[in-house]
Coordinates of C-alpha atoms and ligand atoms in Angstrom, one line a residue:
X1 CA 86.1 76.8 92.0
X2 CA 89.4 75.7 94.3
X3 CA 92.6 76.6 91.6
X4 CA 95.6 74.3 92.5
X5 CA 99.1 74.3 91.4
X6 CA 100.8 70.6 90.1
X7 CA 104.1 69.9 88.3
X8 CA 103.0 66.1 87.1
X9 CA 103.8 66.4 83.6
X10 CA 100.8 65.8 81.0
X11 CA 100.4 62.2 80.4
X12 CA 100.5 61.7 84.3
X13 CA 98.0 64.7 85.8
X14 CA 95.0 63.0 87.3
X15 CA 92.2 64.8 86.6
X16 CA 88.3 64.3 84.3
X17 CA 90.0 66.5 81.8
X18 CA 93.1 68.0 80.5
X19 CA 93.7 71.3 78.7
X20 CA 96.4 71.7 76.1
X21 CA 96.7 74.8 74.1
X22 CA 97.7 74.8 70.7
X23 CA 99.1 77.8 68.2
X24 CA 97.8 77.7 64.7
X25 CA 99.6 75.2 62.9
X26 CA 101.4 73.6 65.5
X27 CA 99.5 70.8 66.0
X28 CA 103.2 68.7 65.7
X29 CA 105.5 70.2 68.2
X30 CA 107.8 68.0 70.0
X31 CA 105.4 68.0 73.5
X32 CA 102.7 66.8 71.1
X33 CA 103.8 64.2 69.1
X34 CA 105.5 62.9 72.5
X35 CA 101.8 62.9 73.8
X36 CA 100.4 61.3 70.3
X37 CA 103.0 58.6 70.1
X38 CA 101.5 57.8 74.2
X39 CA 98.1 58.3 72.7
X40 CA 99.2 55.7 69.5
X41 CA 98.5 58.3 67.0
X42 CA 94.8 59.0 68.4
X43 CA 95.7 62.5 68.2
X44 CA 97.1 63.1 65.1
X45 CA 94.3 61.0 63.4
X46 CA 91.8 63.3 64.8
X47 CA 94.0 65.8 63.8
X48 CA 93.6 65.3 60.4
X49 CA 89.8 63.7 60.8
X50 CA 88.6 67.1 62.7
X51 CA 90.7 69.4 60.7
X52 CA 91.8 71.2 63.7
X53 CA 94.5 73.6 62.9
X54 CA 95.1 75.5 66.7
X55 CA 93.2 78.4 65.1
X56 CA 91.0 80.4 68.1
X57 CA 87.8 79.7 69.2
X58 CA 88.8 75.5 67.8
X59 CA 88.7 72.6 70.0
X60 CA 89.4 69.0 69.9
X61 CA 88.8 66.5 72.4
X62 CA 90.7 63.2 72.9
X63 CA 90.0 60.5 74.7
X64 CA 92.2 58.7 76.3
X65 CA 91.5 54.9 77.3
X66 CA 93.7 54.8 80.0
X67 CA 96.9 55.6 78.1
X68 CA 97.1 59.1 80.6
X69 CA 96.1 60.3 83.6
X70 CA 92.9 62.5 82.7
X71 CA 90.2 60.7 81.1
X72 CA 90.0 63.2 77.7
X73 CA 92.3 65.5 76.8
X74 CA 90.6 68.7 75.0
X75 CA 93.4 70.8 72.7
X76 CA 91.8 74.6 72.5
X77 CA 93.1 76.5 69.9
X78 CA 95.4 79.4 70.8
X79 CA 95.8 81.0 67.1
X80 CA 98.7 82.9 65.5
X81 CA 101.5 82.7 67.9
X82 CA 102.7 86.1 66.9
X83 CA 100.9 88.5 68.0
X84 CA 99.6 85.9 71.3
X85 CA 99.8 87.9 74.4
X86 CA 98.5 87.2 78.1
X87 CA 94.5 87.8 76.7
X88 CA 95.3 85.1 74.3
X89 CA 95.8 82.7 77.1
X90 CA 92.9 84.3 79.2
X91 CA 90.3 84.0 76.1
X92 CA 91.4 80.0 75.6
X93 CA 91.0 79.8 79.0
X94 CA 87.6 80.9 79.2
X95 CA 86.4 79.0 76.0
X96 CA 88.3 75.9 78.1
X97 CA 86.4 75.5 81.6
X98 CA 83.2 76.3 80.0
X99 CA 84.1 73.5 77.4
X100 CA 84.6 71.4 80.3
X101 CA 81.8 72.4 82.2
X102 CA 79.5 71.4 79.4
X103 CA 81.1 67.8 79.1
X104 CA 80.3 67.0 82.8
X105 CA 83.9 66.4 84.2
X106 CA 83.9 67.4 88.1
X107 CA 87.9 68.6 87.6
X108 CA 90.3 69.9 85.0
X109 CA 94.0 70.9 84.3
X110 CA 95.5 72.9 82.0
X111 CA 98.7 73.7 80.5
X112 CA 98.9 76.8 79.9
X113 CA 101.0 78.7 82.2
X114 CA 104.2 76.8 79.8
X115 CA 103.3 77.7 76.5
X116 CA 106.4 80.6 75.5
X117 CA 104.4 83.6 74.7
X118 CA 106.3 86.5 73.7
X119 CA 107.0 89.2 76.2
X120 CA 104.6 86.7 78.6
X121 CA 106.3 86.2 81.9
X122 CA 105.8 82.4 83.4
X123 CA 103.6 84.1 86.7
X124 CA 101.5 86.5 84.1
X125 CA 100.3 83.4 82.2
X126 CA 99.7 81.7 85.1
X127 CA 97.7 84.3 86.1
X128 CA 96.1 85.6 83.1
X129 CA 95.0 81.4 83.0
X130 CA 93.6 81.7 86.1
X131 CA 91.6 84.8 85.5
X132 CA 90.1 83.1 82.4
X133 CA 89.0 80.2 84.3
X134 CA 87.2 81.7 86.8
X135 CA 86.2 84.6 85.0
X136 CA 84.7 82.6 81.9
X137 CA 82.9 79.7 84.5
X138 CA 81.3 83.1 86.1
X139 CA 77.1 82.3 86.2
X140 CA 74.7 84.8 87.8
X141 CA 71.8 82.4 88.6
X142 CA 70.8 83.3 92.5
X143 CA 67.3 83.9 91.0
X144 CA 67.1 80.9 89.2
X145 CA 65.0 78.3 91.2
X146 CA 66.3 75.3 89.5
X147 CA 70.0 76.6 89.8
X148 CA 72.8 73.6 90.5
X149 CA 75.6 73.7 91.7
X150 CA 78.6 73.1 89.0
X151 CA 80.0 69.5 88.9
X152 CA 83.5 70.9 88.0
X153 CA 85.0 72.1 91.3
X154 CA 88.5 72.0 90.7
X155 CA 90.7 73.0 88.3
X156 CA 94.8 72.6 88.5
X157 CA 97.3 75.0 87.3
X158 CA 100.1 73.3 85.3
X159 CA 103.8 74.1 86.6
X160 CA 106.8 71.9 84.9
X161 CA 110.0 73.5 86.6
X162 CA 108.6 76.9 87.2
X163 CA 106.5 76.5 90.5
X164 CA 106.7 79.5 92.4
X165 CA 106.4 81.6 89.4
X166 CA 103.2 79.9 88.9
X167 CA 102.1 79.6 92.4
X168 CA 102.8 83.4 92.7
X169 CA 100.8 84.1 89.2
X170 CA 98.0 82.1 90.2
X171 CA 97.2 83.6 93.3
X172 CA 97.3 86.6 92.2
X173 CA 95.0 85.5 89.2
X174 CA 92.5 84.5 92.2
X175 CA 92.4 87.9 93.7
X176 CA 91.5 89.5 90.7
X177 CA 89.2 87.6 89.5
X178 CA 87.5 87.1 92.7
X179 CA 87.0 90.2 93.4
X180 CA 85.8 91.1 89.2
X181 CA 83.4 88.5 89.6
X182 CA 81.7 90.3 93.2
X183 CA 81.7 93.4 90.8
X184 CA 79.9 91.3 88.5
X185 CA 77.7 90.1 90.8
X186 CA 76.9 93.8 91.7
X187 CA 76.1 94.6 88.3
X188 CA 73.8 91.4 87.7
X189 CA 71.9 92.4 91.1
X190 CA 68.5 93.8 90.5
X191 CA 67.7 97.4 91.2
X192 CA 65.3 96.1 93.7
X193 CA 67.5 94.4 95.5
X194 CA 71.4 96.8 94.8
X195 CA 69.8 100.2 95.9
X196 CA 72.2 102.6 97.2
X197 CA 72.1 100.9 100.9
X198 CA 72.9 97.8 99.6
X199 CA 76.0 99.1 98.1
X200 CA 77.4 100.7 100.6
X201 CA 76.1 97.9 102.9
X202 CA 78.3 95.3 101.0
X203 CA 81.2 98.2 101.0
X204 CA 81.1 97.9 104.5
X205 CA 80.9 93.9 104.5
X206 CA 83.2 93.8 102.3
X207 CA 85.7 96.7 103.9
X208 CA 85.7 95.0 107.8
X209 CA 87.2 91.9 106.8
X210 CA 90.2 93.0 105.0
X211 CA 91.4 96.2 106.9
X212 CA 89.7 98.5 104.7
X213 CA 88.0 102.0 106.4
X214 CA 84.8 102.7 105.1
X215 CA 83.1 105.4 105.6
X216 CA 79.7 105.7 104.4
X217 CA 77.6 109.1 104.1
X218 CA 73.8 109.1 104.5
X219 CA 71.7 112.0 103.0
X220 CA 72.0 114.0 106.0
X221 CA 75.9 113.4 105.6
X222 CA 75.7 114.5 102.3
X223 CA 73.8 117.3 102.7
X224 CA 76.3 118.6 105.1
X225 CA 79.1 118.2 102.6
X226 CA 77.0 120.1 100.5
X227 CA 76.9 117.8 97.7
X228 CA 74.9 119.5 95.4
X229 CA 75.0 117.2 92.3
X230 CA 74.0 114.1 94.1
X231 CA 70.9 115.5 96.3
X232 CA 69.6 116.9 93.3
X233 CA 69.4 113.7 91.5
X234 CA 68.4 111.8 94.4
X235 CA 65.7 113.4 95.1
X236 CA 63.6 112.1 92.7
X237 CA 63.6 108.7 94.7
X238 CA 62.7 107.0 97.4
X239 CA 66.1 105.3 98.0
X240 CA 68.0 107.4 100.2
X241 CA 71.7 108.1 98.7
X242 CA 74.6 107.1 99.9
X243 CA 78.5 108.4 99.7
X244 CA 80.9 105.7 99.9
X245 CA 84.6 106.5 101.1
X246 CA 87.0 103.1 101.0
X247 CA 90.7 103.4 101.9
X248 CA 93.3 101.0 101.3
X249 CA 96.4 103.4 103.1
X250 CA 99.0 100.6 103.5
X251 CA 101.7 102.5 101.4
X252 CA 104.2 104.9 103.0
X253 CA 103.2 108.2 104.5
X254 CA 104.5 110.2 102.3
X255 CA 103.0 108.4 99.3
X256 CA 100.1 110.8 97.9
X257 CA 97.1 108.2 97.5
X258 CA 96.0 107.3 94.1
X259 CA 92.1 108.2 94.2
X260 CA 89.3 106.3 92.2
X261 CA 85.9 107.7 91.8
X262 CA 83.4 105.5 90.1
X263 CA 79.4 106.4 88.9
X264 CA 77.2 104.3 91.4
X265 CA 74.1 104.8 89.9
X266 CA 71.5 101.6 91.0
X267 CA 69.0 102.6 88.4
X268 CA 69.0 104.9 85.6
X269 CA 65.6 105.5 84.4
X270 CA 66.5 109.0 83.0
X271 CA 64.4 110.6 85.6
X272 CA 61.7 113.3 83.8
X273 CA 63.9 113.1 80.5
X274 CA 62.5 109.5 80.9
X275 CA 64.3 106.6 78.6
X276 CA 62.5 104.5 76.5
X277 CA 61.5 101.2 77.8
X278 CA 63.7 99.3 75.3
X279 CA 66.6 97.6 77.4
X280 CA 65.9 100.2 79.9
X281 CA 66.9 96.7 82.7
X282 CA 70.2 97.1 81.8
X283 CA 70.3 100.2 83.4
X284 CA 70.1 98.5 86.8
X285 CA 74.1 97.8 85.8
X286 CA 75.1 101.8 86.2
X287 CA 76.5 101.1 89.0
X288 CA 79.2 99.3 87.0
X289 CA 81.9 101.9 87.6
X290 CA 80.7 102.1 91.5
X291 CA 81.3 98.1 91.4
X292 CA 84.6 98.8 89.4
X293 CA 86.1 100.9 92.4
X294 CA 84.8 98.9 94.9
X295 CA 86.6 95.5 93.6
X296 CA 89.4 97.2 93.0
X297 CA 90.1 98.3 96.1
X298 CA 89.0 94.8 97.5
X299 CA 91.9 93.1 94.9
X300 CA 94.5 95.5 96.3
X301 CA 93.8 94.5 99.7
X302 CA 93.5 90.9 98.9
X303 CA 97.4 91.2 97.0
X304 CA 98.7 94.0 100.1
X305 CA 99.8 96.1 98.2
X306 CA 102.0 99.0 100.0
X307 CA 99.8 101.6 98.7
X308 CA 97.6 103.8 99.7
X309 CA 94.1 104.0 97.7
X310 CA 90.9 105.9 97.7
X311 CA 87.5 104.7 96.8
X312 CA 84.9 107.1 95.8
X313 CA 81.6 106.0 95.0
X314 CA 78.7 108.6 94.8
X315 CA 75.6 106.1 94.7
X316 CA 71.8 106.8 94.1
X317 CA 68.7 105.7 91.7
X318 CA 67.8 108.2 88.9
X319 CA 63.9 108.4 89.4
X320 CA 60.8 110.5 88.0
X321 CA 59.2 110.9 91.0
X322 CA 57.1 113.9 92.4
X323 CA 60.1 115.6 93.5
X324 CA 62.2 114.7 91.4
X325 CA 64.8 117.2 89.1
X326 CA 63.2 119.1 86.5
X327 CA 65.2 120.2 82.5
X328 CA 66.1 124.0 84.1
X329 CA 66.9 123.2 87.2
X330 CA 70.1 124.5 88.9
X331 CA 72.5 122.5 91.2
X332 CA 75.4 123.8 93.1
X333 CA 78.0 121.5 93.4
X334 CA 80.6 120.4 96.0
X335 CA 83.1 122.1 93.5
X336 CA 81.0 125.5 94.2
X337 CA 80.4 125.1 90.3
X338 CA 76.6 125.6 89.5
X339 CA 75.1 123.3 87.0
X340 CA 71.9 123.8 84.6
X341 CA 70.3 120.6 84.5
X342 CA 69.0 120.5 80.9
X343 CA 68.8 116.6 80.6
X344 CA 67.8 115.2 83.6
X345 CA 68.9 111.7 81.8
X346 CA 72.8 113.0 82.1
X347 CA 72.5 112.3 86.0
X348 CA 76.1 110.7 86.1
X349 CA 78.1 113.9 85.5
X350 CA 76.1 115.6 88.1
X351 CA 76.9 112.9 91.0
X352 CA 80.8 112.7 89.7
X353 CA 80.9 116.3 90.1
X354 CA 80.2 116.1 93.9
X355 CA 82.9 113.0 94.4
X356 CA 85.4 114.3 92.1
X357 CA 85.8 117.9 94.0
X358 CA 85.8 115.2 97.5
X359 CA 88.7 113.3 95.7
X360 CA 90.9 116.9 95.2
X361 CA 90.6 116.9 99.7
X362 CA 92.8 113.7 99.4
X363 CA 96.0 115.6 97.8
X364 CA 96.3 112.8 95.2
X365 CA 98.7 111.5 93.3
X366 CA 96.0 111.4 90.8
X367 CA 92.5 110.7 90.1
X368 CA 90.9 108.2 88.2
X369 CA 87.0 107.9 87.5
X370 CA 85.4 104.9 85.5
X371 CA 82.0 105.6 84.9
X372 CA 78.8 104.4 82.3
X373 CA 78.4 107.6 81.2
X374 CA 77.8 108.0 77.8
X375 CA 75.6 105.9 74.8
X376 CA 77.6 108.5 72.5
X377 CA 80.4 106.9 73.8
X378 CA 79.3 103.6 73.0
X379 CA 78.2 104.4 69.3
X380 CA 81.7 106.0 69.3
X381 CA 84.2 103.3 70.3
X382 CA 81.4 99.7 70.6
X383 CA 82.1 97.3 73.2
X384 CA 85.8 96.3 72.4
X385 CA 87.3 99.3 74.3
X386 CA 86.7 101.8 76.8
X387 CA 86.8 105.7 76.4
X388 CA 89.8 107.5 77.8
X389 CA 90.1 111.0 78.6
X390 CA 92.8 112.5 80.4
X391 CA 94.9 116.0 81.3
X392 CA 98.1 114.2 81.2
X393 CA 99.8 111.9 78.6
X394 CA 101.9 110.0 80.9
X395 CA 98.6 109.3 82.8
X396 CA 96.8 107.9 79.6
X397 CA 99.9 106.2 78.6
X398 CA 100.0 104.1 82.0
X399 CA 96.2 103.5 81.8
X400 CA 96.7 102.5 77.9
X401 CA 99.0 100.5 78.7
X402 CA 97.2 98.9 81.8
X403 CA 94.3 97.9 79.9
X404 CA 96.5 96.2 76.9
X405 CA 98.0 94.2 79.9
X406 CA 94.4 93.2 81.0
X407 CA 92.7 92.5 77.9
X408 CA 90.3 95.6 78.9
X409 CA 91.6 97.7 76.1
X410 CA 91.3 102.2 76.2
X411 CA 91.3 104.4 73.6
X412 CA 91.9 108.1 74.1
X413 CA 89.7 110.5 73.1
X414 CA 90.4 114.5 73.0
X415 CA 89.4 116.9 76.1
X416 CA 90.9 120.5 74.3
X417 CA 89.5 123.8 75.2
X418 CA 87.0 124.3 72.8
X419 CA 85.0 121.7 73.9
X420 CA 84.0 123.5 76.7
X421 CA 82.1 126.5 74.3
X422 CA 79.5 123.8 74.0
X423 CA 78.6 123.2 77.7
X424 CA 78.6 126.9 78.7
X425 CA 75.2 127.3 80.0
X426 CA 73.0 130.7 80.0
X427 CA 72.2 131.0 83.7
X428 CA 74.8 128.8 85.7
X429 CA 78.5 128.0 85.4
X430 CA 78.0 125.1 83.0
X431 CA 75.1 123.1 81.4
X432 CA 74.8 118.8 81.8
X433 CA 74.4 119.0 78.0
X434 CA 76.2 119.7 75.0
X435 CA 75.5 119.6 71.2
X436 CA 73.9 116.3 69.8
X437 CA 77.6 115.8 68.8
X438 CA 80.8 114.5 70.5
X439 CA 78.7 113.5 73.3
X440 CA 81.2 111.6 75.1
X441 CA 83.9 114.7 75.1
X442 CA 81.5 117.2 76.0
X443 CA 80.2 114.7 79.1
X444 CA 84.3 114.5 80.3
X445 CA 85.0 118.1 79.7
X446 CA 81.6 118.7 81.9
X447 CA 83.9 116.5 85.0
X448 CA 87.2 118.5 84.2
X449 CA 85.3 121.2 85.4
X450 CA 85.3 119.8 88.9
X451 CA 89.2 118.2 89.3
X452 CA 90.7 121.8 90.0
X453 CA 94.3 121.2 89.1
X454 CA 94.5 117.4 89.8
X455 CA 95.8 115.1 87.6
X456 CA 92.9 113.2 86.3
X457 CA 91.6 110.4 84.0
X458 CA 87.9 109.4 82.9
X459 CA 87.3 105.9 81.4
X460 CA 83.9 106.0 79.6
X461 CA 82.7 102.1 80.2
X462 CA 78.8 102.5 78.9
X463 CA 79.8 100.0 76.1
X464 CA 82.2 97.6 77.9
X465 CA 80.4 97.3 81.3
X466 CA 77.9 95.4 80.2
X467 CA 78.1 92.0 77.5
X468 CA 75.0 90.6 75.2
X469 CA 77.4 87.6 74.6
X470 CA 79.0 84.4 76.4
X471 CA 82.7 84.7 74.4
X472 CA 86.1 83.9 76.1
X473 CA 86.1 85.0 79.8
X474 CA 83.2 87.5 79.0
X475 CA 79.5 85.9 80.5
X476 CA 76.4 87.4 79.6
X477 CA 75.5 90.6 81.6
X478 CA 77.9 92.5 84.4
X479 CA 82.0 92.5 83.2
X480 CA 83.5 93.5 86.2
X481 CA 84.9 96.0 83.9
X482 CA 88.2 98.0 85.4
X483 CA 88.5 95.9 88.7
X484 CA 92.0 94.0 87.1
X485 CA 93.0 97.6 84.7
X486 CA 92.6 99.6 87.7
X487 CA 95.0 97.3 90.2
X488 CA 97.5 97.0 87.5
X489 CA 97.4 100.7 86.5
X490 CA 98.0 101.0 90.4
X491 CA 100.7 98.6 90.0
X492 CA 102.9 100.4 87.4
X493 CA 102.0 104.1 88.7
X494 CA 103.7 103.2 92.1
X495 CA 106.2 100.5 91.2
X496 CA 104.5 98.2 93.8
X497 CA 103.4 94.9 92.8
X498 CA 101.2 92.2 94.8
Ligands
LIG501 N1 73.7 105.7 82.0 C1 73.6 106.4 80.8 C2 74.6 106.1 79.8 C3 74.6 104.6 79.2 C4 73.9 104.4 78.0 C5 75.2 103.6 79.8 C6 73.9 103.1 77.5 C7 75.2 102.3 79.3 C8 74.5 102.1 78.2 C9 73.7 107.9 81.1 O1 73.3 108.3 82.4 C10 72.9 108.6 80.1 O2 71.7 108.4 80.1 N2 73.5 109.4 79.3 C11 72.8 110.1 78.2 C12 73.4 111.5 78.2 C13 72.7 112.5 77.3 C14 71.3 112.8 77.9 C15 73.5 113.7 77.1 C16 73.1 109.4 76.9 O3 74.1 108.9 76.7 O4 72.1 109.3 76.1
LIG502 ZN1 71.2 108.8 82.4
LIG503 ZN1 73.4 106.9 83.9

């Protein structure tokens, strides 16, 4: 979809349909009843008719005979206005260009980058509009023989008297969401077809064309480097692995580089600790933290940001094959830590292990992995937030407060000491398993064995990676999850913004 900025005001924008938010109860303000009296009261009859308060998830569509320049005028409701933020916008604006999807229209506008939202700077609506337009019109259907193309092509960012702050917020919006929905698309990719190679493949692709290095290692490579944790779950497979290094370096030379890692597994079938076959597909989207990384670093080169940025992503299938890992089996990893592999199902720790000790070479800043690592973590927290661990508050608070900004909310959960009694293992360093409980904390206290004395944060994303529902800017299957946090976090850690 081409996003476009105008300042024609409301009743003159041409285009099939226009978007005009609403707050609950304010279905009267002074641009509306402006609008109405144009419309000779066919708005506030509906109105009343429809019952349409402004609360969220409502809509209410006009049309317009002529009296404006779009042919129907839909008003989406925004809810309270206290309490509204940036995801209030981005939510409406998802519900919004699917709404006019459905109706047919082949362009929109919308007006939302001039609602006053509280502590919502003109260019962050603008942006957070865009983001829910193109994030919330996301489809997968490459598989789907009688797939069409979309009628609505167009969609046009409303500006009255701020222009470049919108122009600025809406390319920015672009960027992001661009580059969640190739993580999506990642994610939504078959196993049969998003294997290891084709990861780093598309890394590559993706790398030449904006100035990124990649650097990919094969299984010889990685067997150099000696990492332990990902031959041994590799080798169950057929895929060969792959190591994939991205850097962004366009900061100052003295900047340490901020370093993510993310868990690029193309299919976990649990290997010999086999998973049950029930939604065992969705396993083809544990790559989700991989994709994360990968889009991340793509957004940050897309905005030029003056930083310098790592990409790790450690990338393999998690198969029961002939030679594959057996429950007893010891790894040694890059970290010289050995690992008893008592659940060959816990593959992702084992694979961080290796990328996270590669991240320490870097002298980072810090070090941030986002992985699907946990179900524990899931029945924890559900699919509203993401886990956070981390050795350092002001770390968690940026990330924390990165993920309010986004709408891809955190909550931190606790790494102390004594959580490592319960992955002590009887014949090697540690064990890939802990008690039945806390599974989430023992799986990040297994990683913090591997960071040394980096600073370091793990975002558990098993429950958020993934959606079973089509709601705001959320489609069904691949999120794209971290991709936006992970630039802003990036953002606000360095002071430099795109
Ligand atoms: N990839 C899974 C975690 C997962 C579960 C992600 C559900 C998304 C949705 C991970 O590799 C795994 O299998 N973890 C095990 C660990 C256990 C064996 C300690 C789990 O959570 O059951
Ligand atoms: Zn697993
Ligand atoms: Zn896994």
């Amino acid at each position: 979809m081409k996003v476009t900025v105008t300042t024609a005001p409301s009743a003159g924008v041409k285009a099939d349909a226009l978007v005009l938010g609403v707050f609950d109860k304010e279905t009267a303000t002074g641009a509306l009843k402006k609008l109405d009296a144009t419309l000779k009261g066919a708005l506030s009859r509906a109105v009343s008719a429809e019952a349409f308060t402004g609360a969220a998830g409502q809509s209410l569509s006009v049309h317009t005979q002529g009296a404006l320049g779009a042919a129907v005028v839909h008003f989406v409701g925004l809810g309270a206005k206290t309490g509204a933020n940036a995801d209030t916008l981005r939510r409406a604006a998802g519900n919004a260009v699917r709404l006019v999807k459905k109706s047919g229209a082949a362009s929109m506008a919308l007006d939302f980058a001039t609602l006053k939202v509280k502590g919502v700077g003109v260019d962050e609506a603008a942006q957070a509009t865009v983001e829910g337009i193109l994030l919330g019109a996301y489809t997968f259907d490459r598989f789907k023989s009688d797939a069409k193309k979309p009628r609505l092509a167009t969609a046009q960012v409303m500006a009255e008297g701020d222009e470049s702050a919108v122009r600025h917020g809406v390319k920015k919006g672009v960027a992001l969401a661009e580059a969640a929905c190739w993580a999506r698309d990642l994610v939504n990719l078959p196993g049969n077809v998003a294997t290891p190679s084709f990861l780093a493949d598309e890394a590559r692709k993706m790398a030449r064309s904006r100035k990124i290095k990649c650097t990919v290692l094969d299984p010889n490579g990685i067997k150099k480097e000696k990492m332990g944790g990902l031959m041994a779950v590799a080798q169950g497979s057929h895929q060969p692995a792959r190591f994939i290094i991205l850097e962004w370096m366009n900061g100052p030379k003295s900047q340490k580089p901020i370093v993510l890692v993310g868990k690029g597994l193309t299919f976990d079938t649990g290997g010999i600790s086999i998973k049950p076959a029930a939604n065992m597909e969705e396993m083809k989207g544990d790559m989700s933290g991989g994709a994360g990384v990968m889009g991340a670093i793509r957004a940050a080169a897309d905005l030029n940001l003056k930083v310098n940025l790592v990409a790790l992503v450690p990338s393999t299938e998690n198969m029961p094959g002939g030679s594959a890992i057996k429950p007893g089996d010891v790894a040694t990893s890059l970290s010289g830590v050995t690992m008893e592999i008592i659940n060959t199902d816990a593959e992702g720790r084992l694979i961080l292990s290796d990328a996270l000790a590669y991240a320490t070479r870097y002298h980072p800043d810090c070090v941030v992995d986002i992985a699907t690592l946990t179900g524990a973590c899931m029945v924890a927290l559900g699919n509203l937030c993401s886990g956070l661990f981390a050795n350092d508050d002001t770390l968690a608070a940026q990330l924390t407060g990165a993920g309010e900004a986004t709408g891809e909310r955190l909550w931190r959960l606790p790494l102390w000491a004594e959580y490592d009694e319960f992955i002590k293992s009887d014949v090697a360093d540690i064990k890939n398993v802990g008690s039945r409980w806390g599974g989430a904390i023992t799986a990040a206290a297994f990683l913090k064995k591997h960071v040394g004395k980096e600073t370091w944060a793990h975002l558990d994303v098993a429950g958020t990676a993934f959606s079973d529902s089509v709601k705001g800017y959320l489609t069904k299957g691949g999120v794209g999850v971290g991709v936006r946090t992970l630039v802003r976090f990036v953002e606000d850690r360095t002071g430099v913004k795109g």
